[in-house]
């Protein structure tokens, strides 16, 4: 019972975070495109497409995780994948000595740094844990119990 | 691969496909949407960006201080004539030394290698945060300046 509610809390937290993050980027794709350029990791030709798709992956997957009704496993996998990519990008950027605007929350973003990396690692850990529980069919999985 | 993992993979692809379709559709219909098939115009990315032509006009006017945001060894290999080397990662260290020059300049034009180089952007952001108002970013940078035969040292 306890793990069922912890799972629900985790899903609400991670889903809510990504819906907020994705939503802020959706309303200002140019700012997010600029942030992507600053990371110097994505070829210029792919920047506009990335600036459009990534926020929608975040928002849709986040909403599916919150709803918990269908495709929850896939949604958690998407969020885990995105979290891993963000952690990787931050690590590479910090190792290069750059500190661009994170771009995580659209125009509200702060600069990349150790604190943002810690936050991203926490998000990755949480999403990966929830995904692992889903794949193992633990309490809280869609269809197995009420939450 | 277990059935759960296989199922998870197919759901992942479904989520990505659905989100992508939705995102592209909304982007196409939205007034704030951007073109995904063409690179964004410079001024769309950042209103501070200036072209090589605009940079040359500023250079010829003599009213602009050029700041080279690259590392000192790259600056030493070649830079815009009269440009001051202000590496983006040494902003605080050099701030006191350069403040008087920067405050007196009508316009500050920041550049780095060009193309995907983001150092000029970082320096421009920090200058903006420090209160310098008229900061421009020469997006094409040293590569484009050299290609256009701009005065160099």
mmCIF file of C-alpha atoms in Angstrom:
data_model
loop_
_atom_site.group_PDB
_atom_site.id
_atom_site.type_symbol
_atom_site.label_atom_id
_atom_site.label_comp_id
_atom_site.label_asym_id
_atom_site.label_seq_id
_atom_site.Cartn_x
_atom_site.Cartn_y
_atom_site.Cartn_z
ATOM 1 C CA UNK A 1 0.000 0.000 0.000
ATOM 2 C CA UNK A 2 2.790 2.370 1.018
ATOM 3 C CA UNK A 3 4.789 1.709 -2.146
ATOM 4 C CA UNK A 4 1.623 2.271 -4.212
ATOM 5 C CA UNK A 5 1.257 5.789 -2.784
ATOM 6 C CA UNK A 6 4.974 6.495 -3.067
ATOM 7 C CA UNK A 7 4.788 5.474 -6.705
ATOM 8 C CA UNK A 8 1.827 7.817 -7.221
ATOM 9 C CA UNK A 9 3.687 10.657 -5.533
ATOM 10 C CA UNK A 10 6.758 10.011 -7.647
ATOM 11 C CA UNK A 11 4.713 9.935 -10.853
ATOM 12 C CA UNK A 12 2.939 13.181 -9.966
ATOM 13 C CA UNK A 13 6.244 14.841 -9.159
ATOM 14 C CA UNK A 14 8.122 13.715 -12.253
ATOM 15 C CA UNK A 15 5.131 14.139 -14.554
ATOM 16 C CA UNK A 16 4.369 17.592 -13.198
ATOM 17 C CA UNK A 17 7.976 18.696 -13.557
ATOM 18 C CA UNK A 18 8.159 17.675 -17.191
ATOM 19 C CA UNK A 19 4.732 19.090 -18.084
ATOM 20 C CA UNK A 20 5.824 22.435 -16.622
ATOM 21 C CA UNK A 21 9.239 22.329 -18.268
ATOM 22 C CA UNK A 22 7.837 21.285 -21.636
ATOM 23 C CA UNK A 23 4.994 23.774 -21.495
ATOM 24 C CA UNK A 24 7.305 26.729 -20.878
ATOM 25 C CA UNK A 25 9.411 25.742 -23.867
ATOM 26 C CA UNK A 26 6.379 25.186 -26.124
ATOM 27 C CA UNK A 27 5.236 28.793 -25.684
ATOM 28 C CA UNK A 28 8.685 30.148 -26.657
ATOM 29 C CA UNK A 29 10.450 27.766 -29.060
ATOM 30 C CA UNK A 30 12.930 30.442 -30.182
ATOM 31 C CA UNK A 31 14.360 30.789 -26.656
ATOM 32 C CA UNK A 32 14.750 27.026 -26.411
ATOM 33 C CA UNK A 33 16.361 26.944 -29.871
ATOM 34 C CA UNK A 34 18.855 29.510 -28.641
ATOM 35 C CA UNK A 35 19.606 27.401 -25.570
ATOM 36 C CA UNK A 36 20.185 24.346 -27.772
ATOM 37 C CA UNK A 37 22.607 26.358 -29.926
ATOM 38 C CA UNK A 38 24.525 27.411 -26.795
ATOM 39 C CA UNK A 39 25.176 23.809 -25.802
ATOM 40 C CA UNK A 40 27.082 23.339 -29.081
ATOM 41 C CA UNK A 41 26.005 19.692 -29.293
ATOM 42 C CA UNK A 42 23.272 19.687 -31.944
ATOM 43 C CA UNK A 43 24.036 20.414 -35.628
ATOM 44 C CA UNK A 44 22.552 23.745 -36.732
ATOM 45 C CA UNK A 45 20.229 22.075 -39.230
ATOM 46 C CA UNK A 46 18.591 20.034 -36.468
ATOM 47 C CA UNK A 47 18.163 22.861 -33.948
ATOM 48 C CA UNK A 48 14.671 24.003 -35.066
ATOM 49 C CA UNK A 49 13.308 20.442 -35.173
ATOM 50 C CA UNK A 50 14.790 19.692 -31.744
ATOM 51 C CA UNK A 51 13.341 22.915 -30.338
ATOM 52 C CA UNK A 52 9.869 21.838 -31.464
ATOM 53 C CA UNK A 53 9.955 18.110 -30.656
ATOM 54 C CA UNK A 54 11.726 17.915 -27.285
ATOM 55 C CA UNK A 55 9.218 20.093 -25.385
ATOM 56 C CA UNK A 56 6.324 18.073 -26.783
ATOM 57 C CA UNK A 57 8.001 14.808 -25.801
ATOM 58 C CA UNK A 58 8.352 16.200 -22.277
ATOM 59 C CA UNK A 59 4.794 17.510 -22.042
ATOM 60 C CA UNK A 60 2.970 14.539 -23.550
ATOM 61 C CA UNK A 61 5.040 11.968 -21.656
ATOM 62 C CA UNK A 62 4.668 13.964 -18.435
ATOM 63 C CA UNK A 63 0.891 14.154 -18.867
ATOM 64 C CA UNK A 64 0.673 10.405 -19.548
ATOM 65 C CA UNK A 65 2.693 9.656 -16.424
ATOM 66 C CA UNK A 66 0.387 11.840 -14.320
ATOM 67 C CA UNK A 67 -2.761 10.352 -15.830
ATOM 68 C CA UNK A 68 -1.394 6.836 -15.365
ATOM 69 C CA UNK A 69 -4.090 5.461 -17.608
ATOM 70 C CA UNK A 70 -2.341 4.289 -20.800
ATOM 71 C CA UNK A 71 1.207 4.060 -22.145
ATOM 72 C CA UNK A 72 2.611 4.822 -18.716
ATOM 73 C CA UNK A 73 5.621 2.575 -19.186
ATOM 74 C CA UNK A 74 6.467 4.159 -22.511
ATOM 75 C CA UNK A 75 5.997 7.641 -21.068
ATOM 76 C CA UNK A 76 8.334 6.874 -18.162
ATOM 77 C CA UNK A 77 10.857 5.469 -20.609
ATOM 78 C CA UNK A 78 10.714 8.695 -22.631
ATOM 79 C CA UNK A 79 11.218 10.816 -19.506
ATOM 80 C CA UNK A 80 14.097 8.617 -18.359
ATOM 81 C CA UNK A 81 15.712 8.845 -21.779
ATOM 82 C CA UNK A 82 15.303 12.633 -21.861
ATOM 83 C CA UNK A 83 16.708 12.924 -18.323
ATOM 84 C CA UNK A 84 19.737 10.853 -19.305
ATOM 85 C CA UNK A 85 20.292 13.033 -22.373
ATOM 86 C CA UNK A 86 20.045 16.213 -20.306
ATOM 87 C CA UNK A 87 22.511 14.868 -17.723
ATOM 88 C CA UNK A 88 24.922 13.887 -20.486
ATOM 89 C CA UNK A 89 24.626 17.254 -22.210
ATOM 90 C CA UNK A 90 25.196 19.094 -18.926
ATOM 91 C CA UNK A 91 28.257 17.009 -18.091
ATOM 92 C CA UNK A 92 29.799 17.598 -21.516
ATOM 93 C CA UNK A 93 29.048 21.310 -21.320
ATOM 94 C CA UNK A 94 30.574 21.674 -17.868
ATOM 95 C CA UNK A 95 33.659 19.701 -18.904
ATOM 96 C CA UNK A 96 34.081 22.107 -21.815
ATOM 97 C CA UNK A 97 34.027 25.011 -19.377
ATOM 98 C CA UNK A 98 30.827 26.473 -20.767
ATOM 99 C CA UNK A 99 27.852 27.639 -18.730
ATOM 100 C CA UNK A 100 25.003 28.380 -21.096
ATOM 101 C CA UNK A 101 21.446 28.954 -19.979
ATOM 102 C CA UNK A 102 20.048 25.557 -19.046
ATOM 103 C CA UNK A 103 16.941 25.913 -21.205
ATOM 104 C CA UNK A 104 15.186 23.512 -18.843
ATOM 105 C CA UNK A 105 12.321 25.851 -18.029
ATOM 106 C CA UNK A 106 12.239 28.082 -21.081
ATOM 107 C CA UNK A 107 12.886 31.736 -20.364
ATOM 108 C CA UNK A 108 12.900 31.032 -16.606
ATOM 109 C CA UNK A 109 16.040 28.897 -16.870
ATOM 110 C CA UNK A 110 19.216 29.587 -14.943
ATOM 111 C CA UNK A 111 22.753 28.838 -16.110
ATOM 112 C CA UNK A 112 24.076 25.299 -16.246
ATOM 113 C CA UNK A 113 26.195 24.466 -13.202
ATOM 114 C CA UNK A 114 26.744 21.878 -10.460
ATOM 115 C CA UNK A 115 23.314 22.564 -8.899
ATOM 116 C CA UNK A 116 21.459 22.077 -12.176
ATOM 117 C CA UNK A 117 23.413 18.857 -12.725
ATOM 118 C CA UNK A 118 22.417 17.618 -9.268
ATOM 119 C CA UNK A 119 18.772 18.387 -9.979
ATOM 120 C CA UNK A 120 18.936 16.577 -13.302
ATOM 121 C CA UNK A 121 20.577 13.565 -11.671
ATOM 122 C CA UNK A 122 17.791 13.477 -9.096
ATOM 123 C CA UNK A 123 15.172 13.569 -11.835
ATOM 124 C CA UNK A 124 16.970 10.799 -13.729
ATOM 125 C CA UNK A 125 17.140 8.663 -10.608
ATOM 126 C CA UNK A 126 13.448 9.123 -9.877
ATOM 127 C CA UNK A 127 12.258 8.449 -13.415
ATOM 128 C CA UNK A 128 14.553 5.423 -13.764
ATOM 129 C CA UNK A 129 13.265 4.021 -10.453
ATOM 130 C CA UNK A 130 9.662 4.459 -11.496
ATOM 131 C CA UNK A 131 10.366 2.863 -14.876
ATOM 132 C CA UNK A 132 12.083 -0.081 -13.216
ATOM 133 C CA UNK A 133 9.079 -0.583 -10.961
ATOM 134 C CA UNK A 134 6.777 -0.471 -14.001
ATOM 135 C CA UNK A 135 8.801 -3.063 -15.874
ATOM 136 C CA UNK A 136 8.833 -5.337 -12.850
ATOM 137 C CA UNK A 137 5.067 -5.023 -12.477
ATOM 138 C CA UNK A 138 5.346 -3.593 -8.970
ATOM 139 C CA UNK A 139 2.400 -1.943 -7.082
ATOM 140 C CA UNK A 140 1.128 1.152 -8.830
ATOM 141 C CA UNK A 141 1.419 -0.271 -12.326
ATOM 142 C CA UNK A 142 -1.498 0.646 -14.618
ATOM 143 C CA UNK A 143 -4.119 -2.120 -14.606
ATOM 144 C CA UNK A 144 -2.732 -3.911 -11.574
ATOM 145 C CA UNK A 145 -4.344 -1.728 -8.922
ATOM 146 C CA UNK A 146 -6.316 1.463 -8.491
ATOM 147 C CA UNK A 147 -3.433 3.886 -8.894
ATOM 148 C CA UNK B 1 14.298 -9.336 -24.150
ATOM 149 C CA UNK B 2 11.407 -9.888 -21.759
ATOM 150 C CA UNK B 3 7.803 -9.276 -22.827
ATOM 151 C CA UNK B 4 7.630 -6.335 -20.399
ATOM 152 C CA UNK B 5 10.662 -4.689 -21.991
ATOM 153 C CA UNK B 6 9.351 -5.356 -25.481
ATOM 154 C CA UNK B 7 6.024 -3.892 -24.506
ATOM 155 C CA UNK B 8 7.772 -0.915 -22.939
ATOM 156 C CA UNK B 9 9.801 -0.301 -26.109
ATOM 157 C CA UNK B 10 6.741 -0.311 -28.354
ATOM 158 C CA UNK B 11 4.951 2.047 -25.948
ATOM 159 C CA UNK B 12 7.993 4.338 -25.950
ATOM 160 C CA UNK B 13 7.899 4.567 -29.730
ATOM 161 C CA UNK B 14 4.155 5.201 -29.639
ATOM 162 C CA UNK B 15 4.549 8.037 -27.126
ATOM 163 C CA UNK B 16 7.364 9.622 -29.156
ATOM 164 C CA UNK B 17 5.395 9.305 -32.398
ATOM 165 C CA UNK B 18 2.192 10.732 -30.918
ATOM 166 C CA UNK B 19 4.009 13.597 -29.197
ATOM 167 C CA UNK B 20 5.987 14.402 -32.349
ATOM 168 C CA UNK B 21 2.876 14.452 -34.526
ATOM 169 C CA UNK B 22 1.052 16.655 -32.062
ATOM 170 C CA UNK B 23 4.035 18.978 -31.671
ATOM 171 C CA UNK B 24 4.592 19.411 -35.403
ATOM 172 C CA UNK B 25 0.885 20.029 -36.000
ATOM 173 C CA UNK B 26 0.605 22.648 -33.257
ATOM 174 C CA UNK B 27 3.855 24.277 -34.362
ATOM 175 C CA UNK B 28 2.576 24.549 -37.942
ATOM 176 C CA UNK B 29 -0.661 26.191 -36.802
ATOM 177 C CA UNK B 30 0.741 28.404 -34.038
ATOM 178 C CA UNK B 31 1.676 32.081 -34.624
ATOM 179 C CA UNK B 32 4.722 31.451 -32.403
ATOM 180 C CA UNK B 33 5.694 28.382 -34.447
ATOM 181 C CA UNK B 34 9.079 28.110 -36.115
ATOM 182 C CA UNK B 35 10.173 26.523 -39.368
ATOM 183 C CA UNK B 36 11.634 23.071 -38.727
ATOM 184 C CA UNK B 37 13.024 22.658 -42.227
ATOM 185 C CA UNK B 38 15.075 25.835 -42.426
ATOM 186 C CA UNK B 39 17.618 27.246 -39.998
ATOM 187 C CA UNK B 40 16.207 30.099 -37.956
ATOM 188 C CA UNK B 41 17.054 33.634 -39.063
ATOM 189 C CA UNK B 42 19.724 35.238 -36.937
ATOM 190 C CA UNK B 43 17.484 37.946 -35.543
ATOM 191 C CA UNK B 44 14.856 35.303 -34.706
ATOM 192 C CA UNK B 45 17.359 33.505 -32.517
ATOM 193 C CA UNK B 46 18.593 36.648 -30.833
ATOM 194 C CA UNK B 47 17.913 40.320 -31.660
ATOM 195 C CA UNK B 48 21.522 41.116 -30.693
ATOM 196 C CA UNK B 49 22.935 39.122 -33.596
ATOM 197 C CA UNK B 50 24.512 41.160 -36.397
ATOM 198 C CA UNK B 51 25.583 40.054 -39.871
ATOM 199 C CA UNK B 52 29.076 40.463 -41.316
ATOM 200 C CA UNK B 53 27.849 43.455 -43.315
ATOM 201 C CA UNK B 54 26.464 45.155 -40.208
ATOM 202 C CA UNK B 55 29.689 44.317 -38.362
ATOM 203 C CA UNK B 56 31.754 45.945 -41.080
ATOM 204 C CA UNK B 57 29.654 49.100 -40.870
ATOM 205 C CA UNK B 58 30.274 49.237 -37.124
ATOM 206 C CA UNK B 59 33.997 48.630 -37.642
ATOM 207 C CA UNK B 60 34.278 51.412 -40.213
ATOM 208 C CA UNK B 61 32.367 53.842 -37.989
ATOM 209 C CA UNK B 62 35.079 53.640 -35.344
ATOM 210 C CA UNK B 63 32.352 53.820 -32.690
ATOM 211 C CA UNK B 64 32.482 50.169 -31.703
ATOM 212 C CA UNK B 65 34.741 48.196 -29.385
ATOM 213 C CA UNK B 66 35.199 44.617 -30.546
ATOM 214 C CA UNK B 67 35.582 41.893 -27.920
ATOM 215 C CA UNK B 68 37.061 38.532 -28.868
ATOM 216 C CA UNK B 69 35.583 35.892 -26.530
ATOM 217 C CA UNK B 70 37.956 33.091 -27.541
ATOM 218 C CA UNK B 71 40.901 31.724 -25.569
ATOM 219 C CA UNK B 72 44.137 33.784 -25.734
ATOM 220 C CA UNK B 73 45.977 31.302 -27.956
ATOM 221 C CA UNK B 74 43.186 31.389 -30.542
ATOM 222 C CA UNK B 75 43.067 35.202 -30.336
ATOM 223 C CA UNK B 76 46.833 35.339 -30.906
ATOM 224 C CA UNK B 77 46.518 33.383 -34.163
ATOM 225 C CA UNK B 78 44.346 36.110 -35.627
ATOM 226 C CA UNK B 79 41.565 38.502 -34.684
ATOM 227 C CA UNK B 80 39.588 41.494 -35.885
ATOM 228 C CA UNK B 81 41.882 44.519 -36.000
ATOM 229 C CA UNK B 82 41.750 46.370 -32.705
ATOM 230 C CA UNK B 83 39.683 43.712 -30.945
ATOM 231 C CA UNK B 84 40.279 43.164 -27.240
ATOM 232 C CA UNK B 85 40.642 39.584 -26.047
ATOM 233 C CA UNK B 86 37.983 38.970 -23.379
ATOM 234 C CA UNK B 87 37.647 35.196 -22.915
ATOM 235 C CA UNK B 88 34.147 34.292 -21.778
ATOM 236 C CA UNK B 89 35.470 32.192 -18.887
ATOM 237 C CA UNK B 90 37.577 35.090 -17.545
ATOM 238 C CA UNK B 91 34.751 37.579 -17.293
ATOM 239 C CA UNK B 92 35.150 38.312 -13.600
ATOM 240 C CA UNK B 93 38.941 38.300 -13.659
ATOM 241 C CA UNK B 94 39.167 40.907 -16.431
ATOM 242 C CA UNK B 95 36.120 42.950 -15.541
ATOM 243 C CA UNK B 96 37.858 45.560 -13.399
ATOM 244 C CA UNK B 97 40.602 46.030 -15.964
ATOM 245 C CA UNK B 98 38.225 46.541 -18.904
ATOM 246 C CA UNK B 99 35.278 48.275 -17.269
ATOM 247 C CA UNK B 100 36.324 51.838 -18.126
ATOM 248 C CA UNK B 101 36.910 50.957 -21.795
ATOM 249 C CA UNK B 102 33.635 49.092 -22.055
ATOM 250 C CA UNK B 103 31.576 51.803 -20.358
ATOM 251 C CA UNK B 104 32.964 54.456 -22.730
ATOM 252 C CA UNK B 105 32.166 52.470 -25.883
ATOM 253 C CA UNK B 106 28.978 53.462 -27.754
ATOM 254 C CA UNK B 107 28.611 49.893 -28.997
ATOM 255 C CA UNK B 108 30.193 46.613 -27.937
ATOM 256 C CA UNK B 109 30.432 43.869 -30.560
ATOM 257 C CA UNK B 110 31.280 40.421 -29.255
ATOM 258 C CA UNK B 111 32.486 37.572 -31.430
ATOM 259 C CA UNK B 112 34.234 34.208 -31.247
ATOM 260 C CA UNK B 113 35.145 31.553 -33.814
ATOM 261 C CA UNK B 114 31.791 31.716 -35.564
ATOM 262 C CA UNK B 115 29.075 29.237 -36.544
ATOM 263 C CA UNK B 116 28.257 27.001 -33.602
ATOM 264 C CA UNK B 117 30.665 28.773 -31.244
ATOM 265 C CA UNK B 118 28.662 29.985 -28.261
ATOM 266 C CA UNK B 119 31.419 31.861 -26.390
ATOM 267 C CA UNK B 120 30.370 35.208 -27.812
ATOM 268 C CA UNK B 121 26.835 34.563 -26.655
ATOM 269 C CA UNK B 122 27.990 33.751 -23.147
ATOM 270 C CA UNK B 123 30.133 36.879 -22.956
ATOM 271 C CA UNK B 124 27.309 39.013 -24.320
ATOM 272 C CA UNK B 125 24.931 37.616 -21.687
ATOM 273 C CA UNK B 126 27.372 38.437 -18.904
ATOM 274 C CA UNK B 127 27.940 41.926 -20.239
ATOM 275 C CA UNK B 128 24.197 42.428 -20.337
ATOM 276 C CA UNK B 129 23.850 41.219 -16.744
ATOM 277 C CA UNK B 130 26.653 43.609 -15.726
ATOM 278 C CA UNK B 131 24.662 46.535 -17.104
ATOM 279 C CA UNK B 132 26.197 47.132 -20.518
ATOM 280 C CA UNK B 133 23.292 47.982 -22.785
ATOM 281 C CA UNK B 134 24.466 48.245 -26.372
ATOM 282 C CA UNK B 135 25.909 44.772 -26.863
ATOM 283 C CA UNK B 136 25.837 43.093 -30.252
ATOM 284 C CA UNK B 137 26.880 39.583 -31.201
ATOM 285 C CA UNK B 138 28.687 39.021 -34.489
ATOM 286 C CA UNK B 139 27.386 35.508 -35.057
ATOM 287 C CA UNK B 140 29.603 34.717 -38.041
ATOM 288 C CA UNK B 141 32.678 35.433 -35.916
ATOM 289 C CA UNK B 142 36.323 35.287 -36.890
ATOM 290 C CA UNK B 143 35.760 32.717 -39.659
ATOM 291 C CA UNK B 144 33.264 34.886 -41.517
ATOM 292 C CA UNK B 145 35.274 38.088 -40.940
ATOM 293 C CA UNK B 146 38.342 36.430 -42.430
ATOM 294 C CA UNK B 147 36.329 35.029 -45.345
ATOM 295 C CA UNK B 148 35.058 38.543 -46.136
ATOM 296 C CA UNK B 149 38.534 40.034 -45.980
ATOM 297 C CA UNK B 150 37.869 42.223 -42.961
ATOM 298 C CA UNK B 151 40.837 44.051 -41.378
ATOM 299 C CA UNK B 152 42.717 41.693 -39.128
ATOM 300 C CA UNK B 153 45.740 41.438 -36.878
#
